[in-house]
């Protein structure tokens, strides 16, 4: 983990309020797993003030040759609005890589995995899918969005494996929930990232296969010191009784922590 | 030039991370050598383990943040067993922050902590606004705070600093009461009680509803309190509230603090403590100050 | 959809400039039509003219400002003679903010002001931290505040709103005391007491040393106090502290305020009040709210 | 007075920590006198935070054909640092023109005037000098700076009239105080802008000629509503007893208000 002024090499809108941003710097060398995240100090101008704290954003994927991280984030409030206002060439103060990501070794080469994502939970699944396919794993993507205008990276995912797009209003792909096809698919392990109700539904449906869930919590430090981001463990025998999303997670094996 | 001597604390420099913002040093210790710090204030210890409040536990506000961690900690015995041995490796005074819901909790926790050779001083957190029963009452009634201070002093083998709450009408009255009860020093200030409401859910952001406001937003309140209290007590003050850089440290010293703590700013810049410490000598030189202790209280002494 | 009815105040909308930040409307009235406002709160009136404090009277802090104007005003008689006739031309409830150093000053000023047909309500400023003698004491002792409220109520021909100081341990206790003494409404909050020290002069920036902290920095404290007080009193609350935009107004209403005042933000954006008023209908529509009064206290009612 | 998003057409350093900035917009049409000022909402990035309040900066001179204001300011703290971080093309939220400036009609055409400035009090004297010379007034400039590195606009002033530069350390022009030559000069009126000690010295030396002084005070609103910027009047009979620097000034006739 380092703190680095990373240079923005590209920044563009790819869907409604969704920004794809590329950051260059040596921090990218330290990324070990898909699903890790960075903690960004917002700089730049926003309408309603300026952010004090850093903002956690998942690494979508890493290009180690180019020393480049790609992030995808939604303009959600002051901090992401500030970050989105930057231009190529501007620098951002980035702390990372942080946390533990998705374990690709949970699926042996030749095996198969299903990746389930919703909204801005989709981005880290792209890097995961790259890593799994590079390992010789067959991947299926179940990606949910609110509406056609919110969809991104459909073709990029399709290039790596079968990809089902779902929208709440049916304006693109299928109408309905990403969990629908789960019963019909066979796979060795599943990975999910998205809103809590989606994660809960996934956890109820996938009970007999390894399942890894990436969680979100409001954060202070991002490195394990402030205990802002704790979640309860499920096992009553667990000595600590809690995990920190920022450093013990954000990815947990299903059943390790409570989803609430 | 940066050395400061306070009861129980021989500080290389007056800068230490604030309680609750630095856990037990492990995480920031992975980023830099903790030996550069003036001291380290540990996260609050309570008699029994506490899980703390439900999440969300933090929310951002203009130039500030609210927290309602709820004193999560593994309890004093576990801290003594797990954390102190590791911290003993550093050449660094350790300050043990003590909290509780009952007076007796404080006394017993203080007794245990102060008996540890690695602990240089206690900091009584009588002001944490996030604990439901107790806590806040100690911090707002001078007589109760004085009684608690006296009881802890009676059992403590180490100097006792009392950390005051700013959520009071008369901060000077609180300070004088605990000084008379035997406090060796004061820590000023803990967080202001605040709230933020989420416009989407139309409910308070924090699960605990209210939280403690920290960060630059509260600095003017902290400076005012240090200025007022330092003129009325003769024990030293460790100042805090919104410190982000060396200029802020100097402002606290001028107001009357003898040393400072840095809380929220660690989250913004994990290297803020070493950055400040490295910047101080140049600042002093620019000001023509040979010894940092000369600055203490200069805003009202001169 | 924006209309709000409070004791003595039929408001077109719940947004009014805060006392001391808008003088008597002349300057901002040169920029826009004051009739768009919900009401206008005049600068504090005292029995005798006051010149106020020496300068510097303002200082900036992170997301806030300190002021120590010191209640400069030409005195109640002059205000009645010079300002009210001009303001009478507007179709706008006028709220007269009243201050003083002695109880009798308040009573006599209130009597005069409330007798003016142009004045719709009084706002008792029992909390201005910048007046040396008196003032602050009224705002921090429930019994004194209650006595003052009762005395003013006895002479006032108009509803009386009491503006509370946040610099107290127990804001609910203050609120309940003045409600029981007959207050028709509350204004929450006045400024937090703060200080800034100039690193060059090494002295406090303000000539008055301390000043009142206002602006976005204090919003979380204000929201917390409105949230707590509104659940314990049955008189309406006019909320303020750091309001900059329509979202902030909605946050105050959700917390429990029935109307709001905007102070410091006028200095940043002179059109902030009309801008907010213009933005509110769309906000309500987005929230699916037909009547703004539905929002009041929703954060704890639902 | 209007509030306008003015576009920065040029911005450059012209001395140590001294920035010259040109702003384009219709606000410039409303400028009536040299010595008026604008109240700028800082936007842009600074090292140590962001400013909440506006910052008062004198108008150096106005080019009405180009609808352009020129300002010269010193990087003094957070707000001016933010403003200085802007680029040509960026927009600034400007309120103005504010206040009452220097009365040029105090000197009849063919008469003579002396303009005395110190540090960042020098800029508004340039527009004043332009206006006076356009009126056919002979001007002499006495301009004081800390050191050679702080000097700006020396040639611009010299093109309008005799110009004496003073520095505290003698590294440029004469060593000493701008007030030194006052005894030897003959003039019909004097105008001064600069630090208080300079204004006090000028006021003591010029007792029998019209003298106009431009004052500074910390401001809130900038338009007369908050009473942050008051100064006492000298005449004990004055009904109000005070003046607001922002709207009654910043320029006052010597003897009207206290200099303290
Ligand atoms: C591990 C992790 C990975 C994430 N990855 C992504 C990603 O790849 N793309 C993406 O668009 N978003 C991601 N998020 C969510 C993202 O952090 C928030 O959308 C963002 O912090 C909102 O900041 P803001 O200033 O725009 O909004 P504001 O609402 O103004 O933020 C106010 C405060 O709340 C916090 N906050 C608000 N929403 C969230 C949230 N959902 N999770 C955590 N903190 C929040 C902010 O960090 C800030 O402290 C991730 C969150 C976590 C915890
Ligand atoms: C009428 C008028 C005209 C001015 N014209 C110029 C000019 O042409 N060029 C120039 O360089 N400077 C000028 N100044 C001074 C300029 O306003 C300050 O240097 C500037 O406000 C400092 O802001 P800051 O954020 O950089 O400094 P900070 O010290 O961070 O400012 C903190 C607060 O103090 C106020 N403040 C600090 N110094 C002054 C000061 N000297 N006067 C008034 N307020 C101050 C700021 O406005 C701000 O509210 C003028 C001041 C006034 C009142
Ligand atoms: C996340 C968080 C946790 C805190 N926990 C404690 C604590 O356990 N004990 C304590 O005395 N103060 C605690 N505090 C208060 C800080 O020590 C400090 O007094 C306060 O934050 C003001 O300083 P700052 O503005 O630099 O953060 C905590 C503050 C924060 C932000
Ligand atoms: C310059 C200034 C002058 C003020 N004068 C008064 C006053 O005369 N009477 C009063 O009751 N409050 C006064 N206040 C307090 C405001 O009315 C308001 O309560 C406070 O500023 C919080 O609101 P804000 O954050 O929107 O400014 C003053 C505030 C400022 C900034
Ligand atoms: S964010 Fe601080 S411990 Fe996780
Ligand atoms: S700055 Fe507000 S009256 Fe002059």
PDB file of N, CA and C in Angstrom, chain B residues 61-63 66 140 167-169 192-199 202-204 209-210 213 216-217 220-221 223-224 227-228 247 250-251 254-255 287 295 298-300 302, chain C residues 61-63 66 140 167-169 192-199 202-204 209-210 213 216-217 220-221 223-224 227-228 247 250-251 254-255 287 295 298-300 302:
ATOM      1  N   UNK B  61     -19.343  15.941   6.768  1.00  0.00           N
ATOM      2  CA  UNK B  61     -20.030  17.233   6.856  1.00  0.00           C
ATOM      3  C   UNK B  61     -19.067  18.289   6.306  1.00  0.00           C
ATOM      4  N   UNK B  62     -19.516  19.533   6.124  1.00  0.00           N
ATOM      5  CA  UNK B  62     -18.601  20.531   5.567  1.00  0.00           C
ATOM      6  C   UNK B  62     -17.327  20.683   6.424  1.00  0.00           C
ATOM      7  N   UNK B  63     -16.197  20.338   5.854  1.00  0.00           N
ATOM      8  CA  UNK B  63     -14.910  20.398   6.544  1.00  0.00           C
ATOM      9  C   UNK B  63     -14.895  19.643   7.862  1.00  0.00           C
ATOM     10  N   UNK B  66     -18.624  13.237  11.155  1.00  0.00           N
ATOM     11  CA  UNK B  66     -19.288  12.759  12.355  1.00  0.00           C
ATOM     12  C   UNK B  66     -18.894  11.311  12.541  1.00  0.00           C
ATOM     13  N   UNK B 140     -20.061  16.537  31.561  1.00  0.00           N
ATOM     14  CA  UNK B 140     -20.790  17.798  31.536  1.00  0.00           C
ATOM     15  C   UNK B 140     -21.098  18.357  32.916  1.00  0.00           C
ATOM     16  N   UNK B 167     -19.029  20.090  24.667  1.00  0.00           N
ATOM     17  CA  UNK B 167     -20.482  20.284  24.677  1.00  0.00           C
ATOM     18  C   UNK B 167     -20.988  20.761  26.033  1.00  0.00           C
ATOM     19  N   UNK B 168     -20.345  21.821  26.521  1.00  0.00           N
ATOM     20  CA  UNK B 168     -20.719  22.337  27.835  1.00  0.00           C
ATOM     21  C   UNK B 168     -20.810  23.855  27.769  1.00  0.00           C
ATOM     22  N   UNK B 169     -21.578  24.400  28.701  1.00  0.00           N
ATOM     23  CA  UNK B 169     -21.743  25.842  28.773  1.00  0.00           C
ATOM     24  C   UNK B 169     -20.452  26.495  29.239  1.00  0.00           C
ATOM     25  N   UNK B 192     -17.685  17.645  19.038  1.00  0.00           N
ATOM     26  CA  UNK B 192     -18.963  18.339  19.247  1.00  0.00           C
ATOM     27  C   UNK B 192     -20.086  17.409  18.804  1.00  0.00           C
ATOM     28  N   UNK B 193     -21.191  17.454  19.512  1.00  0.00           N
ATOM     29  CA  UNK B 193     -22.294  16.563  19.169  1.00  0.00           C
ATOM     30  C   UNK B 193     -23.030  17.099  17.934  1.00  0.00           C
ATOM     31  N   UNK B 194     -23.156  16.269  16.909  1.00  0.00           N
ATOM     32  CA  UNK B 194     -23.800  16.726  15.678  1.00  0.00           C
ATOM     33  C   UNK B 194     -24.625  15.651  15.016  1.00  0.00           C
ATOM     34  N   UNK B 195     -25.247  16.027  13.921  1.00  0.00           N
ATOM     35  CA  UNK B 195     -26.090  15.087  13.175  1.00  0.00           C
ATOM     36  C   UNK B 195     -26.123  15.477  11.706  1.00  0.00           C
ATOM     37  N   UNK B 196     -26.281  14.478  10.862  1.00  0.00           N
ATOM     38  CA  UNK B 196     -26.557  14.747   9.466  1.00  0.00           C
ATOM     39  C   UNK B 196     -27.746  13.889   9.035  1.00  0.00           C
ATOM     40  N   UNK B 197     -28.639  14.472   8.251  1.00  0.00           N
ATOM     41  CA  UNK B 197     -29.806  13.731   7.769  1.00  0.00           C
ATOM     42  C   UNK B 197     -29.636  13.462   6.279  1.00  0.00           C
ATOM     43  N   UNK B 198     -29.887  12.220   5.889  1.00  0.00           N
ATOM     44  CA  UNK B 198     -29.778  11.806   4.492  1.00  0.00           C
ATOM     45  C   UNK B 198     -31.071  12.207   3.781  1.00  0.00           C
ATOM     46  N   UNK B 199     -30.947  13.002   2.716  1.00  0.00           N
ATOM     47  CA  UNK B 199     -32.161  13.468   2.060  1.00  0.00           C
ATOM     48  C   UNK B 199     -32.886  12.341   1.337  1.00  0.00           C
ATOM     49  N   UNK B 202     -34.312  10.235   4.273  1.00  0.00           N
ATOM     50  CA  UNK B 202     -34.984  11.180   5.175  1.00  0.00           C
ATOM     51  C   UNK B 202     -34.791  10.816   6.648  1.00  0.00           C
ATOM     52  N   UNK B 203     -33.711  10.135   6.929  1.00  0.00           N
ATOM     53  CA  UNK B 203     -33.401   9.729   8.300  1.00  0.00           C
ATOM     54  C   UNK B 203     -31.955  10.152   8.606  1.00  0.00           C
ATOM     55  N   UNK B 204     -31.577  10.199   9.878  1.00  0.00           N
ATOM     56  CA  UNK B 204     -30.171  10.478  10.183  1.00  0.00           C
ATOM     57  C   UNK B 204     -29.251   9.484   9.466  1.00  0.00           C
ATOM     58  N   UNK B 209     -27.851   7.798  15.168  1.00  0.00           N
ATOM     59  CA  UNK B 209     -28.529   9.093  15.038  1.00  0.00           C
ATOM     60  C   UNK B 209     -27.542  10.256  15.154  1.00  0.00           C
ATOM     61  N   UNK B 210     -27.004  10.509  16.350  1.00  0.00           N
ATOM     62  CA  UNK B 210     -26.035  11.588  16.501  1.00  0.00           C
ATOM     63  C   UNK B 210     -24.613  11.025  16.509  1.00  0.00           C
ATOM     64  N   UNK B 213     -18.631  15.422  16.080  1.00  0.00           N
ATOM     65  CA  UNK B 213     -18.093  16.206  14.965  1.00  0.00           C
ATOM     66  C   UNK B 213     -16.616  16.501  15.217  1.00  0.00           C
ATOM     67  N   UNK B 216     -11.470  20.035  10.637  1.00  0.00           N
ATOM     68  CA  UNK B 216     -11.204  21.475  10.589  1.00  0.00           C
ATOM     69  C   UNK B 216     -12.379  22.351  11.020  1.00  0.00           C
ATOM     70  N   UNK B 217     -13.600  21.893  10.767  1.00  0.00           N
ATOM     71  CA  UNK B 217     -14.777  22.693  11.116  1.00  0.00           C
ATOM     72  C   UNK B 217     -14.768  23.106  12.584  1.00  0.00           C
ATOM     73  N   UNK B 220     -12.010  26.374  15.309  1.00  0.00           N
ATOM     74  CA  UNK B 220     -12.188  27.640  16.033  1.00  0.00           C
ATOM     75  C   UNK B 220     -12.753  27.450  17.439  1.00  0.00           C
ATOM     76  N   UNK B 221     -13.602  26.441  17.617  1.00  0.00           N
ATOM     77  CA  UNK B 221     -14.150  26.174  18.947  1.00  0.00           C
ATOM     78  C   UNK B 221     -13.048  25.643  19.852  1.00  0.00           C
ATOM     79  N   UNK B 223      -9.758  26.110  19.553  1.00  0.00           N
ATOM     80  CA  UNK B 223      -8.788  27.171  19.855  1.00  0.00           C
ATOM     81  C   UNK B 223      -9.334  28.089  20.950  1.00  0.00           C
ATOM     82  N   UNK B 224     -10.602  28.437  20.848  1.00  0.00           N
ATOM     83  CA  UNK B 224     -11.213  29.302  21.860  1.00  0.00           C
ATOM     84  C   UNK B 224     -11.137  28.649  23.231  1.00  0.00           C
ATOM     85  N   UNK B 227      -7.582  28.564  24.579  1.00  0.00           N
ATOM     86  CA  UNK B 227      -7.231  29.942  24.960  1.00  0.00           C
ATOM     87  C   UNK B 227      -7.828  30.298  26.323  1.00  0.00           C
ATOM     88  N   UNK B 228      -9.110  29.992  26.500  1.00  0.00           N
ATOM     89  CA  UNK B 228      -9.781  30.344  27.755  1.00  0.00           C
ATOM     90  C   UNK B 228      -9.260  29.513  28.924  1.00  0.00           C
ATOM     91  N   UNK B 247       0.967  24.777  10.645  1.00  0.00           N
ATOM     92  CA  UNK B 247       0.383  26.059  11.044  1.00  0.00           C
ATOM     93  C   UNK B 247      -0.683  25.867  12.117  1.00  0.00           C
ATOM     94  N   UNK B 250       0.896  25.294  15.447  1.00  0.00           N
ATOM     95  CA  UNK B 250       1.396  26.539  16.045  1.00  0.00           C
ATOM     96  C   UNK B 250       0.251  27.370  16.594  1.00  0.00           C
ATOM     97  N   UNK B 251      -0.882  27.377  15.879  1.00  0.00           N
ATOM     98  CA  UNK B 251      -2.048  28.113  16.383  1.00  0.00           C
ATOM     99  C   UNK B 251      -2.480  27.566  17.752  1.00  0.00           C
ATOM    100  N   UNK B 254       0.121  28.691  20.392  1.00  0.00           N
ATOM    101  CA  UNK B 254      -0.069  30.104  20.708  1.00  0.00           C
ATOM    102  C   UNK B 254      -1.288  30.284  21.614  1.00  0.00           C
ATOM    103  N   UNK B 255      -2.335  29.480  21.365  1.00  0.00           N
ATOM    104  CA  UNK B 255      -3.550  29.584  22.175  1.00  0.00           C
ATOM    105  C   UNK B 255      -3.305  29.142  23.613  1.00  0.00           C
ATOM    106  N   UNK B 287       9.866  31.806  12.273  1.00  0.00           N
ATOM    107  CA  UNK B 287       9.304  32.651  13.322  1.00  0.00           C
ATOM    108  C   UNK B 287      10.380  33.149  14.285  1.00  0.00           C
ATOM    109  N   UNK B 295       6.442  29.153  22.424  1.00  0.00           N
ATOM    110  CA  UNK B 295       5.195  29.570  21.770  1.00  0.00           C
ATOM    111  C   UNK B 295       3.969  29.407  22.661  1.00  0.00           C
ATOM    112  N   UNK B 298       1.503  32.226  23.922  1.00  0.00           N
ATOM    113  CA  UNK B 298       1.996  33.544  23.546  1.00  0.00           C
ATOM    114  C   UNK B 298       0.875  34.503  23.132  1.00  0.00           C
ATOM    115  N   UNK B 299      -0.239  33.981  22.654  1.00  0.00           N
ATOM    116  CA  UNK B 299      -1.325  34.861  22.187  1.00  0.00           C
ATOM    117  C   UNK B 299      -1.944  35.655  23.323  1.00  0.00           C
ATOM    118  N   UNK B 300      -1.818  35.164  24.535  1.00  0.00           N
ATOM    119  CA  UNK B 300      -2.361  35.931  25.657  1.00  0.00           C
ATOM    120  C   UNK B 300      -1.289  36.359  26.652  1.00  0.00           C
ATOM    121  N   UNK B 302       1.722  37.693  25.906  1.00  0.00           N
ATOM    122  CA  UNK B 302       2.493  38.886  25.502  1.00  0.00           C
ATOM    123  C   UNK B 302       1.628  40.139  25.535  1.00  0.00           C
TER     124      UNK B 302
ATOM    125  N   UNK C  61     -12.737  30.864   8.805  1.00  0.00           N
ATOM    126  CA  UNK C  61     -12.283  29.583   9.342  1.00  0.00           C
ATOM    127  C   UNK C  61     -12.716  28.498   8.348  1.00  0.00           C
ATOM    128  N   UNK C  62     -12.261  27.257   8.510  1.00  0.00           N
ATOM    129  CA  UNK C  62     -12.642  26.236   7.536  1.00  0.00           C
ATOM    130  C   UNK C  62     -14.163  26.085   7.424  1.00  0.00           C
ATOM    131  N   UNK C  63     -14.701  26.390   6.267  1.00  0.00           N
ATOM    132  CA  UNK C  63     -16.138  26.342   5.995  1.00  0.00           C
ATOM    133  C   UNK C  63     -16.964  27.144   6.998  1.00  0.00           C
ATOM    134  N   UNK C  66     -16.013  33.690  11.690  1.00  0.00           N
ATOM    135  CA  UNK C  66     -16.236  34.231  13.023  1.00  0.00           C
ATOM    136  C   UNK C  66     -16.651  35.681  12.872  1.00  0.00           C
ATOM    137  N   UNK C 140     -27.648  31.122  28.632  1.00  0.00           N
ATOM    138  CA  UNK C 140     -27.071  29.867  29.099  1.00  0.00           C
ATOM    139  C   UNK C 140     -27.688  29.355  30.396  1.00  0.00           C
ATOM    140  N   UNK C 167     -24.215  27.308  22.726  1.00  0.00           N
ATOM    141  CA  UNK C 167     -23.082  27.138  23.639  1.00  0.00           C
ATOM    142  C   UNK C 167     -23.543  26.699  25.022  1.00  0.00           C
ATOM    143  N   UNK C 168     -24.352  25.667  25.061  1.00  0.00           N
ATOM    144  CA  UNK C 168     -24.892  25.193  26.333  1.00  0.00           C
ATOM    145  C   UNK C 168     -24.789  23.677  26.389  1.00  0.00           C
ATOM    146  N   UNK C 169     -24.752  23.172  27.616  1.00  0.00           N
ATOM    147  CA  UNK C 169     -24.692  21.729  27.815  1.00  0.00           C
ATOM    148  C   UNK C 169     -26.005  21.078  27.394  1.00  0.00           C
ATOM    149  N   UNK C 192     -21.723  29.535  17.396  1.00  0.00           N
ATOM    150  CA  UNK C 192     -20.858  28.870  18.377  1.00  0.00           C
ATOM    151  C   UNK C 192     -19.696  29.796  18.709  1.00  0.00           C
ATOM    152  N   UNK C 193     -19.272  29.801  19.954  1.00  0.00           N
ATOM    153  CA  UNK C 193     -18.182  30.684  20.343  1.00  0.00           C
ATOM    154  C   UNK C 193     -16.845  30.116  19.849  1.00  0.00           C
ATOM    155  N   UNK C 194     -16.097  30.917  19.108  1.00  0.00           N
ATOM    156  CA  UNK C 194     -14.838  30.432  18.561  1.00  0.00           C
ATOM    157  C   UNK C 194     -13.761  31.500  18.522  1.00  0.00           C
ATOM    158  N   UNK C 195     -12.585  31.094  18.074  1.00  0.00           N
ATOM    159  CA  UNK C 195     -11.451  32.015  17.990  1.00  0.00           C
ATOM    160  C   UNK C 195     -10.519  31.577  16.875  1.00  0.00           C
ATOM    161  N   UNK C 196      -9.864  32.543  16.284  1.00  0.00           N
ATOM    162  CA  UNK C 196      -8.776  32.234  15.370  1.00  0.00           C
ATOM    163  C   UNK C 196      -7.576  33.088  15.738  1.00  0.00           C
ATOM    164  N   UNK C 197      -6.396  32.495  15.697  1.00  0.00           N
ATOM    165  CA  UNK C 197      -5.183  33.236  16.018  1.00  0.00           C
ATOM    166  C   UNK C 197      -4.383  33.454  14.749  1.00  0.00           C
ATOM    167  N   UNK C 198      -3.915  34.680  14.554  1.00  0.00           N
ATOM    168  CA  UNK C 198      -3.125  35.050  13.384  1.00  0.00           C
ATOM    169  C   UNK C 198      -1.676  34.644  13.644  1.00  0.00           C
ATOM    170  N   UNK C 199      -1.135  33.815  12.759  1.00  0.00           N
ATOM    171  CA  UNK C 199       0.228  33.333  13.013  1.00  0.00           C
ATOM    172  C   UNK C 199       1.256  34.444  12.867  1.00  0.00           C
ATOM    173  N   UNK C 202       0.557  36.667  15.978  1.00  0.00           N
ATOM    174  CA  UNK C 202       0.520  35.766  17.141  1.00  0.00           C
ATOM    175  C   UNK C 202      -0.533  36.170  18.164  1.00  0.00           C
ATOM    176  N   UNK C 203      -1.542  36.866  17.686  1.00  0.00           N
ATOM    177  CA  UNK C 203      -2.641  37.312  18.541  1.00  0.00           C
ATOM    178  C   UNK C 203      -3.963  36.875  17.892  1.00  0.00           C
ATOM    179  N   UNK C 204      -5.040  36.872  18.656  1.00  0.00           N
ATOM    180  CA  UNK C 204      -6.337  36.569  18.033  1.00  0.00           C
ATOM    181  C   UNK C 204      -6.620  37.532  16.873  1.00  0.00           C
ATOM    182  N   UNK C 209     -11.226  39.381  20.389  1.00  0.00           N
ATOM    183  CA  UNK C 209     -10.636  38.086  20.752  1.00  0.00           C
ATOM    184  C   UNK C 209     -11.503  36.918  20.274  1.00  0.00           C
ATOM    185  N   UNK C 210     -12.674  36.702  20.892  1.00  0.00           N
ATOM    186  CA  UNK C 210     -13.539  35.614  20.434  1.00  0.00           C
ATOM    187  C   UNK C 210     -14.639  36.162  19.529  1.00  0.00           C
ATOM    188  N   UNK C 213     -19.109  31.682  15.602  1.00  0.00           N
ATOM    189  CA  UNK C 213     -18.849  30.857  14.419  1.00  0.00           C
ATOM    190  C   UNK C 213     -20.160  30.545  13.711  1.00  0.00           C
ATOM    191  N   UNK C 216     -21.380  26.816   7.041  1.00  0.00           N
ATOM    192  CA  UNK C 216     -21.571  25.370   6.885  1.00  0.00           C
ATOM    193  C   UNK C 216     -20.937  24.531   7.988  1.00  0.00           C
ATOM    194  N   UNK C 217     -19.807  24.979   8.537  1.00  0.00           N
ATOM    195  CA  UNK C 217     -19.116  24.206   9.574  1.00  0.00           C
ATOM    196  C   UNK C 217     -20.046  23.843  10.724  1.00  0.00           C
ATOM    197  N   UNK C 220     -23.944  20.635  11.237  1.00  0.00           N
ATOM    198  CA  UNK C 220     -24.264  19.397  11.953  1.00  0.00           C
ATOM    199  C   UNK C 220     -24.701  19.642  13.401  1.00  0.00           C
ATOM    200  N   UNK C 221     -24.124  20.668  14.041  1.00  0.00           N
ATOM    201  CA  UNK C 221     -24.523  20.987  15.415  1.00  0.00           C
ATOM    202  C   UNK C 221     -25.952  21.534  15.415  1.00  0.00           C
ATOM    203  N   UNK C 223     -28.336  21.012  13.156  1.00  0.00           N
ATOM    204  CA  UNK C 223     -29.296  19.950  12.815  1.00  0.00           C
ATOM    205  C   UNK C 223     -29.559  19.080  14.045  1.00  0.00           C
ATOM    206  N   UNK C 224     -28.500  18.766  14.764  1.00  0.00           N
ATOM    207  CA  UNK C 224     -28.666  17.945  15.963  1.00  0.00           C
ATOM    208  C   UNK C 224     -29.573  18.643  16.966  1.00  0.00           C
ATOM    209  N   UNK C 227     -33.193  18.716  15.810  1.00  0.00           N
ATOM    210  CA  UNK C 227     -33.726  17.354  15.926  1.00  0.00           C
ATOM    211  C   UNK C 227     -34.102  17.045  17.381  1.00  0.00           C
ATOM    212  N   UNK C 228     -33.209  17.379  18.292  1.00  0.00           N
ATOM    213  CA  UNK C 228     -33.478  17.077  19.709  1.00  0.00           C
ATOM    214  C   UNK C 228     -34.607  17.933  20.264  1.00  0.00           C
ATOM    215  N   UNK C 247     -31.176  21.942  -0.548  1.00  0.00           N
ATOM    216  CA  UNK C 247     -30.976  20.679   0.172  1.00  0.00           C
ATOM    217  C   UNK C 247     -30.809  20.924   1.673  1.00  0.00           C
ATOM    218  N   UNK C 250     -34.121  21.576   3.284  1.00  0.00           N
ATOM    219  CA  UNK C 250     -34.891  20.345   3.474  1.00  0.00           C
ATOM    220  C   UNK C 250     -34.328  19.545   4.646  1.00  0.00           C
ATOM    221  N   UNK C 251     -33.002  19.534   4.791  1.00  0.00           N
ATOM    222  CA  UNK C 251     -32.412  18.827   5.939  1.00  0.00           C
ATOM    223  C   UNK C 251     -32.930  19.423   7.264  1.00  0.00           C
ATOM    224  N   UNK C 254     -36.622  18.370   7.732  1.00  0.00           N
ATOM    225  CA  UNK C 254     -36.680  16.963   8.151  1.00  0.00           C
ATOM    226  C   UNK C 254     -36.289  16.828   9.627  1.00  0.00           C
ATOM    227  N   UNK C 255     -35.319  17.635  10.053  1.00  0.00           N
ATOM    228  CA  UNK C 255     -34.864  17.574  11.446  1.00  0.00           C
ATOM    229  C   UNK C 255     -35.934  18.067  12.409  1.00  0.00           C
ATOM    230  N   UNK C 287     -39.223  14.870  -4.575  1.00  0.00           N
ATOM    231  CA  UNK C 287     -39.443  14.065  -3.373  1.00  0.00           C
ATOM    232  C   UNK C 287     -40.879  13.579  -3.279  1.00  0.00           C
ATOM    233  N   UNK C 295     -42.835  17.892   5.404  1.00  0.00           N
ATOM    234  CA  UNK C 295     -41.460  17.464   5.689  1.00  0.00           C
ATOM    235  C   UNK C 295     -41.054  17.675   7.141  1.00  0.00           C
ATOM    236  N   UNK C 298     -39.944  14.917   9.751  1.00  0.00           N
ATOM    237  CA  UNK C 298     -40.107  13.581   9.200  1.00  0.00           C
ATOM    238  C   UNK C 298     -38.969  12.632   9.600  1.00  0.00           C
ATOM    239  N   UNK C 299     -37.798  13.161   9.904  1.00  0.00           N
ATOM    240  CA  UNK C 299     -36.674  12.276  10.236  1.00  0.00           C
ATOM    241  C   UNK C 299     -36.904  11.523  11.537  1.00  0.00           C
ATOM    242  N   UNK C 300     -37.745  12.057  12.397  1.00  0.00           N
ATOM    243  CA  UNK C 300     -38.027  11.328  13.641  1.00  0.00           C
ATOM    244  C   UNK C 300     -39.485  10.918  13.764  1.00  0.00           C
ATOM    245  N   UNK C 302     -41.422   9.518  11.346  1.00  0.00           N
ATOM    246  CA  UNK C 302     -41.791   8.312  10.591  1.00  0.00           C
ATOM    247  C   UNK C 302     -41.100   7.085  11.167  1.00  0.00           C
TER     248      UNK C 302
END
